[in-house]
Short mmCIF file of C-alpha atoms and ligand atoms in Angstrom, two decimals:
data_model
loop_
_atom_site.label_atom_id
_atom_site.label_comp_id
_atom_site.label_asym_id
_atom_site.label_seq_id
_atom_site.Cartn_x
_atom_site.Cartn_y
_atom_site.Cartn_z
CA UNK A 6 0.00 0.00 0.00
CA UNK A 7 1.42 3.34 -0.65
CA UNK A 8 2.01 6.09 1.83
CA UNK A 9 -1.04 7.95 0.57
CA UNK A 10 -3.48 5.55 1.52
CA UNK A 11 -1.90 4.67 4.43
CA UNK A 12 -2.58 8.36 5.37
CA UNK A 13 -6.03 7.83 4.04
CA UNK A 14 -6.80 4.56 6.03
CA UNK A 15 -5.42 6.36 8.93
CA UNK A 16 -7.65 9.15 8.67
CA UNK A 17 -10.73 7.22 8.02
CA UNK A 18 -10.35 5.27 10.73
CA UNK A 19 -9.49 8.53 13.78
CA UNK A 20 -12.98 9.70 12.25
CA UNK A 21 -14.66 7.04 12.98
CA UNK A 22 -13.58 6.44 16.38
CA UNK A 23 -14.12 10.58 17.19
CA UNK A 24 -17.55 9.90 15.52
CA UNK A 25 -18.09 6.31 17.15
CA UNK A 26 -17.33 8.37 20.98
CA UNK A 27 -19.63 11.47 20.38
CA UNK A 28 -22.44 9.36 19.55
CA UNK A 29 -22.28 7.44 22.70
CA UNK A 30 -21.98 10.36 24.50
CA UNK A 31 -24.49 11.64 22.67
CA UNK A 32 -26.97 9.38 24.12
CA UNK A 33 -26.27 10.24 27.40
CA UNK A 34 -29.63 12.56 28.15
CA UNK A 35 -30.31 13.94 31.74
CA UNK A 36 -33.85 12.37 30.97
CA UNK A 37 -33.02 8.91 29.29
CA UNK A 38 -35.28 7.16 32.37
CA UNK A 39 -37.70 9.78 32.33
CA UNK A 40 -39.92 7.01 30.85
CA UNK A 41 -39.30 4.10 32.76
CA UNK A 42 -37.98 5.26 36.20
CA UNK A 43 -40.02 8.60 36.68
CA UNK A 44 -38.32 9.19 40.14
CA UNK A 45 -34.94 8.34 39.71
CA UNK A 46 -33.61 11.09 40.79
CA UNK A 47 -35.45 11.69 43.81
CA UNK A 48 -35.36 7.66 45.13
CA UNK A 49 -31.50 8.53 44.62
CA UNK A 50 -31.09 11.68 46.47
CA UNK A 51 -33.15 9.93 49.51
CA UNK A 52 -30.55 7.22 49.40
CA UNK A 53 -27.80 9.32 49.85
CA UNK A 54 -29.20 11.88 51.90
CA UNK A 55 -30.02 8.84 54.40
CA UNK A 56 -26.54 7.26 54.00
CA UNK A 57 -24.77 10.83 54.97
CA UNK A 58 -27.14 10.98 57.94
CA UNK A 59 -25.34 7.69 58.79
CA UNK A 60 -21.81 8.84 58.26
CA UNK A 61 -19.97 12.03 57.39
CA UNK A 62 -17.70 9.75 55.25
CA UNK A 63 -20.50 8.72 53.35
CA UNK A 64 -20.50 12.08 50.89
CA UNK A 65 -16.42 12.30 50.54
CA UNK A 66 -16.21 8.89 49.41
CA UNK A 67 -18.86 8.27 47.36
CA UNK A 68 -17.48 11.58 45.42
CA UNK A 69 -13.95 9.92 44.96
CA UNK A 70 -15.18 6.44 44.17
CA UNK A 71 -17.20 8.15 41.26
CA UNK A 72 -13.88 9.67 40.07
CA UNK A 73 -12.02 6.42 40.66
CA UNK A 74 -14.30 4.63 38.37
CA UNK A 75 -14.12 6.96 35.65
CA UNK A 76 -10.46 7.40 35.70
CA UNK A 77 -10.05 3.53 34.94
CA UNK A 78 -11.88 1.85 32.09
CA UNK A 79 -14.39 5.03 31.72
CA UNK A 80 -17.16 5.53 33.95
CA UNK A 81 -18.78 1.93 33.54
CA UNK A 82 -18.91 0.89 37.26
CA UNK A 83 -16.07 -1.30 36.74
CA UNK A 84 -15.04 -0.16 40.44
CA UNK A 85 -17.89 -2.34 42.17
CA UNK A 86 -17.07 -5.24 40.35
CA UNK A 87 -16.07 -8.11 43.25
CA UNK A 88 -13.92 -10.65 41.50
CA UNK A 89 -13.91 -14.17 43.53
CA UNK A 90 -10.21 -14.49 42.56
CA UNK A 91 -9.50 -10.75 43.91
CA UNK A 92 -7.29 -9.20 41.67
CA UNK A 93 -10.15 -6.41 40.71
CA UNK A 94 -9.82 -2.62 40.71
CA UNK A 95 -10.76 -2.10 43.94
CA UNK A 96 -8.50 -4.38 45.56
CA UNK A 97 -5.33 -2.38 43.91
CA UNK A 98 -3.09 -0.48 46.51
CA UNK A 99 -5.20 2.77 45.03
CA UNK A 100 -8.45 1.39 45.52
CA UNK A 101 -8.04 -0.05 49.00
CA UNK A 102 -7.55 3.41 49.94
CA UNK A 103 -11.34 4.15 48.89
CA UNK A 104 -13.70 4.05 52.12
CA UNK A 105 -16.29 1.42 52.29
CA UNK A 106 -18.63 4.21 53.02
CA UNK A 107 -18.71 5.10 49.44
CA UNK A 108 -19.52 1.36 47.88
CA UNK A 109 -22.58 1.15 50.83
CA UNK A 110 -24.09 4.34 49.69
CA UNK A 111 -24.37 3.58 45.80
CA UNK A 112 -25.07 -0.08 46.93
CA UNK A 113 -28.06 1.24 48.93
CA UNK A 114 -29.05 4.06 46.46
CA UNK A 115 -29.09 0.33 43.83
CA UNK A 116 -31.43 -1.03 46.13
CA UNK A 117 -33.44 2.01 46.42
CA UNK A 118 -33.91 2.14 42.80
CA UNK A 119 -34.50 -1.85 42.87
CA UNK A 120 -37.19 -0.83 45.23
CA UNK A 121 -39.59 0.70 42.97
CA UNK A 122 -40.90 -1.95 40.66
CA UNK A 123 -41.03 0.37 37.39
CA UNK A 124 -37.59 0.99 38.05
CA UNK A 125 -36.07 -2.30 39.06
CA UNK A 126 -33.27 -4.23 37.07
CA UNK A 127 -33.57 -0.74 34.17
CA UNK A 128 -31.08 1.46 36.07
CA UNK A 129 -27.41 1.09 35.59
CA UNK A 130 -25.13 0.91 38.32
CA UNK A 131 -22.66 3.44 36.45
CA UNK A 132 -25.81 5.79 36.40
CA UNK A 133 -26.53 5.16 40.03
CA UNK A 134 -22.89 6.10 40.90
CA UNK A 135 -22.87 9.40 38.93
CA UNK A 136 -26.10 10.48 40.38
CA UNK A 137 -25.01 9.57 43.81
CA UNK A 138 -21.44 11.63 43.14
CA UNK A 139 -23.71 14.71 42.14
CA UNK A 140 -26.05 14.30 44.78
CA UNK A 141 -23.17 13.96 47.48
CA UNK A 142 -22.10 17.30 46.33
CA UNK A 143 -25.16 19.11 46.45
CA UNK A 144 -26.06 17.68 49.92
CA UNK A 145 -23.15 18.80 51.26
CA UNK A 146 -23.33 22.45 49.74
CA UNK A 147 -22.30 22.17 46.37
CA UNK A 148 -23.77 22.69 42.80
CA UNK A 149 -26.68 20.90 41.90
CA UNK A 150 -25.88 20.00 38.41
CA UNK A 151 -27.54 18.07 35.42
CA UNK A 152 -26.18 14.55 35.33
CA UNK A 153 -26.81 13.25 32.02
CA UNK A 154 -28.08 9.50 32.02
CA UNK A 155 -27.80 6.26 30.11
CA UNK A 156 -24.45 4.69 30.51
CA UNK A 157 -24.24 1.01 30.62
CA UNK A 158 -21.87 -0.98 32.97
CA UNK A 159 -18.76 -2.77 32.09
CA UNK A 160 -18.18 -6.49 33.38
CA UNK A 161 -14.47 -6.42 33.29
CA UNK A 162 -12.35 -5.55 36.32
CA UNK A 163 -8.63 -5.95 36.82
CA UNK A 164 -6.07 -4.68 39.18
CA UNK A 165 -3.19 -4.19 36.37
CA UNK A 166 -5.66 -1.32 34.75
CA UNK A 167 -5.98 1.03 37.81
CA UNK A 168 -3.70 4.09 37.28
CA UNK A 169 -4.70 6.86 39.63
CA UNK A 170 -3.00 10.64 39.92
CA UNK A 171 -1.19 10.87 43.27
CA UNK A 172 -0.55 13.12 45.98
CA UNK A 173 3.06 14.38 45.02
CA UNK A 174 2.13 14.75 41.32
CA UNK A 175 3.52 18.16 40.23
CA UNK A 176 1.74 19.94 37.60
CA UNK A 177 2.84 18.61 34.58
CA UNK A 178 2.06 15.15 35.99
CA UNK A 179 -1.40 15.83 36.54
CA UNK A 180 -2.01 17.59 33.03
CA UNK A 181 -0.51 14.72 31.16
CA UNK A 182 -3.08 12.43 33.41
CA UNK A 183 -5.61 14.32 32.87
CA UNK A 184 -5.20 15.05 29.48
CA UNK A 185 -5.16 11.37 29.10
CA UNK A 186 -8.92 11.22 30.20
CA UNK A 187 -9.82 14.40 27.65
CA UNK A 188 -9.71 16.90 30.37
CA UNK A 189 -8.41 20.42 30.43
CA UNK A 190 -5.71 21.81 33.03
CA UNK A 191 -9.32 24.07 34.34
CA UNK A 192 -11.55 20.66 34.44
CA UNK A 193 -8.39 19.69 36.77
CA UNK A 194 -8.23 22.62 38.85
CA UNK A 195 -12.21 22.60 39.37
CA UNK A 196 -12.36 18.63 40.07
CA UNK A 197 -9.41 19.39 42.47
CA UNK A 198 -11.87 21.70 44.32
CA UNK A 199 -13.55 18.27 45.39
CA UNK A 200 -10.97 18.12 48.06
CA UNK A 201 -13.16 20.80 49.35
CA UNK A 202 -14.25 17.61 51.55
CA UNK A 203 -12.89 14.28 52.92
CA UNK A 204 -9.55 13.60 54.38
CA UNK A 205 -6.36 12.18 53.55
CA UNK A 206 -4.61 9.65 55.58
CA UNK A 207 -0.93 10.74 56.56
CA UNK A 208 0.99 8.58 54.32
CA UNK A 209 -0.01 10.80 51.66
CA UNK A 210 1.49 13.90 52.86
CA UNK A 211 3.44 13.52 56.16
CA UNK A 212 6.82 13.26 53.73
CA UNK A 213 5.35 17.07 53.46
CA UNK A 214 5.96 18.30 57.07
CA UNK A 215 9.20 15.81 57.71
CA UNK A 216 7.22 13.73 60.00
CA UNK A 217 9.86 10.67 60.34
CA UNK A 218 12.66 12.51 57.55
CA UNK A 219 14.35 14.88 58.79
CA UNK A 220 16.13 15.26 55.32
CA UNK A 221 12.77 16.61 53.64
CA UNK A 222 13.45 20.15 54.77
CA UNK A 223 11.98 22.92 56.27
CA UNK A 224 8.44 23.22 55.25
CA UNK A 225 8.08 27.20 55.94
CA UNK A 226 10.88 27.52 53.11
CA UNK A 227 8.90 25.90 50.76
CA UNK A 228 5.76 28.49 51.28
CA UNK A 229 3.78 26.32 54.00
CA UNK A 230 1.74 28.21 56.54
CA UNK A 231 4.10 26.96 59.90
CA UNK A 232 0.99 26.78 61.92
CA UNK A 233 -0.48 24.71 59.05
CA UNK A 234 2.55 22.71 58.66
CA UNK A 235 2.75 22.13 62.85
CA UNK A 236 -0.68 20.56 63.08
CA UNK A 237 -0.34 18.36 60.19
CA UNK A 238 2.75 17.30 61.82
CA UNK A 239 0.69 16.90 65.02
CA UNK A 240 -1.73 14.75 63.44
CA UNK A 241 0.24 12.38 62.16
CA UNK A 242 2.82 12.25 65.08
CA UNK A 243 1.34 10.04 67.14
CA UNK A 244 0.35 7.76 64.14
CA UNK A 245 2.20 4.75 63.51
CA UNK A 246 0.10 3.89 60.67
CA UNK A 247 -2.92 4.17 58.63
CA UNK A 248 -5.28 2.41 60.69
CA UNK A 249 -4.01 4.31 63.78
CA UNK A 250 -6.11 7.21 61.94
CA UNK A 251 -3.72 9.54 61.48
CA UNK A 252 -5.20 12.51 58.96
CA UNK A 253 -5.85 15.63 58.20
CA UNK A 254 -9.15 17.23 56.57
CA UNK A 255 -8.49 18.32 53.21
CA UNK A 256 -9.85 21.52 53.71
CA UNK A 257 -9.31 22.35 57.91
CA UNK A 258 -10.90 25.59 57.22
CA UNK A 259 -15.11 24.28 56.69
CA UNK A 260 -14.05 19.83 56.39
CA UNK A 261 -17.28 19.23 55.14
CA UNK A 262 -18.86 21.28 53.22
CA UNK A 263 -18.45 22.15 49.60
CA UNK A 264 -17.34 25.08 48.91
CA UNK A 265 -14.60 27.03 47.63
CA UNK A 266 -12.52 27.53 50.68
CA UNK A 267 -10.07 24.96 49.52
CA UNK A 268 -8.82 27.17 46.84
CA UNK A 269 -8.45 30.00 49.68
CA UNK A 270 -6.63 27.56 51.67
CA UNK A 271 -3.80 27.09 48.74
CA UNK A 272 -3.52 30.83 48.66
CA UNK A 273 -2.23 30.83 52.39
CA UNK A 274 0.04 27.77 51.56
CA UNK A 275 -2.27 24.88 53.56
CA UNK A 276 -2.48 22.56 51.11
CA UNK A 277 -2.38 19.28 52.39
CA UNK A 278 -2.04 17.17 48.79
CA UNK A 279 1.65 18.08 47.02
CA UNK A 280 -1.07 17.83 44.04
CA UNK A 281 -3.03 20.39 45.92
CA UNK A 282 -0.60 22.80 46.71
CA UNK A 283 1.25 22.53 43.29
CA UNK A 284 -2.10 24.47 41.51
CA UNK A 285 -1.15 27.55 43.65
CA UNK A 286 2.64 27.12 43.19
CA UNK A 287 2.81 26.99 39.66
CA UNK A 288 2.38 30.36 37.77
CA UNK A 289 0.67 28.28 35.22
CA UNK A 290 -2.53 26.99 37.13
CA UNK A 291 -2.73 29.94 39.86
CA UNK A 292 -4.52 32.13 38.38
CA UNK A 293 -7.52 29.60 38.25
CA UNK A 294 -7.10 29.04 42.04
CA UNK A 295 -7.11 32.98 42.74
CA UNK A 296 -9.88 32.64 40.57
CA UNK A 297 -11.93 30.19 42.37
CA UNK A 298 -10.95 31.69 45.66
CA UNK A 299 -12.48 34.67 44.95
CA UNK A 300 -15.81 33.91 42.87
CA UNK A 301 -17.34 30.63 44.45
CA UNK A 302 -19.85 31.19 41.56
CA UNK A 303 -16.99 30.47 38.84
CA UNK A 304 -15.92 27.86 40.93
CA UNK A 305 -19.24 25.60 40.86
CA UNK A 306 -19.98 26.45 37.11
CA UNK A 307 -16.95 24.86 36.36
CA UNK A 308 -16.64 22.20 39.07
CA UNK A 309 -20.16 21.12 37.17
CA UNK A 310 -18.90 21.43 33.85
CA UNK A 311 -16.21 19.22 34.38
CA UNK A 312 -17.55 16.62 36.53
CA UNK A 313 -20.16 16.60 33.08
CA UNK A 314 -17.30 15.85 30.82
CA UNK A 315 -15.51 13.47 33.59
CA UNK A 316 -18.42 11.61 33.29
CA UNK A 317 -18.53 11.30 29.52
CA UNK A 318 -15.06 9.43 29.58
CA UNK A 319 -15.09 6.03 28.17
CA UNK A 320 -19.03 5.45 28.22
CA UNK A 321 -20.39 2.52 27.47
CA UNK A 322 -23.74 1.68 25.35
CA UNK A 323 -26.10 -1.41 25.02
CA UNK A 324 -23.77 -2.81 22.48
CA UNK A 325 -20.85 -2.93 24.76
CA UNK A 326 -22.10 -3.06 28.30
CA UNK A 327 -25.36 -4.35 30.10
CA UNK A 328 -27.61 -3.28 33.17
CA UNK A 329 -26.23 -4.89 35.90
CA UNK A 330 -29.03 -6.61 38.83
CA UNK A 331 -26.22 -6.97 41.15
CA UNK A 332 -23.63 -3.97 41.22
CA UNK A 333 -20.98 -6.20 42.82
CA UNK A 334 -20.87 -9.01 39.93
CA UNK A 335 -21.69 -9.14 35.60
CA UNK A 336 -24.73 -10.35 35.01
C1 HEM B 402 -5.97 15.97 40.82
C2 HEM B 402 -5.52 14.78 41.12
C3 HEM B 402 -5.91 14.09 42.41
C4 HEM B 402 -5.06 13.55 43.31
C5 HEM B 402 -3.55 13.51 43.21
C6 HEM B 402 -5.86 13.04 44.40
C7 HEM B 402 -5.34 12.39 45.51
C8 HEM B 402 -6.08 12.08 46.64
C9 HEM B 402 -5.53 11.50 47.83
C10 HEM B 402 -4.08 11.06 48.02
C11 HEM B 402 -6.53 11.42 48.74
C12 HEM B 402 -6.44 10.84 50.16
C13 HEM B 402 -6.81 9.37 50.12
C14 HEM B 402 -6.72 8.66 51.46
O1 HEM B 402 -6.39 9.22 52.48
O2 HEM B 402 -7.00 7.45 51.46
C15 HEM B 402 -7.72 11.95 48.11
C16 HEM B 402 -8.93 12.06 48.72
C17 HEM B 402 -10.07 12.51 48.07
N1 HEM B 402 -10.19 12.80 46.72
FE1 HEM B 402 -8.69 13.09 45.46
N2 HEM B 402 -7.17 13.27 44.12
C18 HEM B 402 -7.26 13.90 42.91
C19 HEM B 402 -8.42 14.26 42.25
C20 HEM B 402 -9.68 14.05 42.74
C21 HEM B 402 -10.90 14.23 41.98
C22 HEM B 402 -10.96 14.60 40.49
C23 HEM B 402 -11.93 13.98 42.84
C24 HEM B 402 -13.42 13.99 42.55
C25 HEM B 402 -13.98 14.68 41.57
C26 HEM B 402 -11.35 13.67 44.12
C27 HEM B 402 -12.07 13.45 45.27
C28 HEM B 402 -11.49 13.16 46.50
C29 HEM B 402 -12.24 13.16 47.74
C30 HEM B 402 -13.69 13.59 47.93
C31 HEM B 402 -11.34 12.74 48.73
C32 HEM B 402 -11.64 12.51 50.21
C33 HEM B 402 -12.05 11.05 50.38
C34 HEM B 402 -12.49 10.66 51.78
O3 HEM B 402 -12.43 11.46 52.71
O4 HEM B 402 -12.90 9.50 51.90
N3 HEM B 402 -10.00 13.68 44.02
N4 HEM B 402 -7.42 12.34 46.83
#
C-alpha cells in the first residue's frame, strides 16, 4: 500500500472512532429514564441523603469512588465489580484506599432504585454512581448539576488497569493524566476543588511536614503556613500507621462542606495534597485558584462542567455493556 493511503486509512479510521465516541456520549440525556424510572432522581437523592445521615464519610467517598471509576476503564462501574479471585480494581493499593462508606451508599441508592418496581433491574449501576457523586455534592453544599443518564456498565475488572494521579504529582504530571482522560488543566483545577471535603490519611502527605525525615526540609521555606505545617505534623505524630487514623481534613478551614474555601486555603500555603498545593505554586494553574478563591460562583460552574465531561469518559452503550441486577458481579 502506498504512503497515501496509508494516510487515508489512517484518517478514516481517527474519524470514525471521534464519531463512534460522540455518539455514545451523545446518548447520554439527563432524561433517558424519564420514561421508565419517573423518580430516579429523587429515590437517589433519599438514598444518599439517608446514608450521609449515617456517616460524614459517606458524601467524601462516594465523590472519589465516582472519580475512581471513571479514571479507569471510563465511567462503567467497573469499580464495584467483586472478583472471587480478587485481583479487581478495587482491591489495587489505590483502591483499597477508597472508604467502604462510598460502595454502601451507591449499593443502597441500587437497592433504592430496585425498590420501585417500574424501576427495578432498568437502572445502571454506572448511572446510580454518577447520580449519587452529584447528589453527594449538592447535599453537602455544592452545585446541583444536570447529570446526564444512560451509561451502561462494564463487566471487566482488573487490578493491572488502575492508574490513579497521586498526591506528590507536580503539575505537569497531573495535566498529562488528565489530558489522558480528555480533560483540560481548568476541568483539573475545578475537580481538584472536590478536596473541598474528605480527608487524607498521613501517608499521603506527612513526607510534606518531615514527620519521620528529617532530610525533607523545612516546610516554611517551601511556602507552608508553619501553623499549618505544625498541626499536620501533630496529626500524624502520634500515628504509627494508617489504621491508627492519622489525617488531616483536606480543607481544615469548613471539612465538610463544599465550597470554595479549599482554593483559599492554597492561597495561604495549607495545602495538604503536594497535588493540591502545586495548583497555587505553579504560575501556570494559579490564576484559576485565585480565581476560584475569589468567585465561588466560577468555581461551581466549572466544578459542574467538568464533573459533566468526567463523566462522559469512556461510556459505554447497550452494544458494549449491560444493566447490571447486582452492582458487585456481571450479570
Ligand atoms: C488531581 C488529582 C488528584 C489527586 C492527586 C488526588 C489524591 C487524593 C488523595 C491522596 C486522597 C487521600 C486518600 C486517602 O487518604 O485514602 C484523596 C482524597 C479525596 N479525593 Fe482526590 N485526588 C485527585 C483528584 C480528585 C478528583 C478529580 C476527585 C473527585 C472529583 C477527588 C475526590 C477526592 C475526595 C472527595 C477525597 C476525600 C475522600 C475521603 O475522605 O474519603 N480527588 N485524593
Amino acid at each position: 500500500m502506498t504512503n497515501e493511503r496509508l494516510r487515508f486509512l489512517a484518517l478514516l479510521l481517527a474519524s470514525i472512532a471521534a464519531d463512534l465516541s460522540l455518539m455514545a456520549t451523545a446518548q447520554l440525556r439527563p432524561d433517558h429514564y424519564a420514561g421508565v424510572c419517573p423518580d430516579l432522581e429523587s429515590i437517589v437523592r433519599g438514598a444518599v441523603s439517608r446514608s450521609m445521615a449515617h456517616s460524614p464519610v459517606a458524601a467524601p467517598a462516594t465523590l472519589r469512588l465516582f472519580f475512581h471509576d471513571c479514571a479507569v476503564r471510563g465511567c462503567d462501574a467497573s469499580i464495584l465489580l467483586t472478583r472471587p479471585d480478587g485481583g479487581d480494581e478495587w482491591r489495587s493499593p489505590d483502591g483499597l484506599t477508597l472508604k467502604p462508606e462510598g460502595f454502601d451508599t451507591v449499593m443502597h441508592a441500587k437497592d433504592a432504585v430496585d425498590g420501585d418496581p417500574r424501576c427495578r433491574h432498568k437502572v445502571s449501576c454506572a448511572d446510580v454512581l454518577a447520580l449519587a457523586a452529584r447528589d453527594a455534592v449538592y447535599l453537602s453544599g455544592g452545585p446541583n448539576y444536570e447529570v446526564e443518564l444512560g451509561r451502561y456498565d462494564g463487566t471487566a475488572s482488573t487490578e493491572s488497569s488502575v492508574t490513579v494521579p497521586h498526591g506528590d504529582f507536580d503539575l505537569d504530571r497531573l495535566n498529562a493524566f488528565f489530558s489522558g482522560l480528555g480533560l483540560s488543566q481548568t476541568d483539573m483545577i475545578a475537580l481538584s476543588g472536590a478536596h473541598t471535603i474528605g480527608a487524607a490519611a498521613c501517608n499521603f502527605f506527612e513526607y510534606r511536614v518531615a514527620v519521620g525525615n528529617e532530610t525533607a526540609g523545612d516546610p516554611a521555606a517551601a511556602g507552608m503556613d508553619a501553623g499549618f505545617a505544625a498541626r499536620l505534623r501533630g496529626a500524624c505524630a502520634g500515628a504509627t500507621n494508617n489504621r491508627s487514623g492519622g489525617f488531616a481534613f483536606l480543607d481544615g478551614a469548613t471539612p465538610t462542606r463544599f465550597d470554595n474555601a479549599y482554593y483559599e486555603n492554597l492561597r495561604r500555603g495549607r495545602g495538604v495534597l503536594g497535588s493540591d498545593q502545586a495548583l497555587h505554586d505553579d504560575a501556570r494553574s494559579r490564576g484559576k485558584v485565585e480565581l476560584y478563591a475569589g468567585d465561588e460562583d466560577a468555581f461551581f460552574d466549572d466544578f459542574a462542567a467538568a464533573m459533566m465531561r468526567l463523566g462522559r469518559v469512556g461510556v459505554r452503550m447497550a452494544g458494549n455493556g449491560e444493566i447490571r441486577r447486582d452492582c458487585r458481579f456481571p450479570n
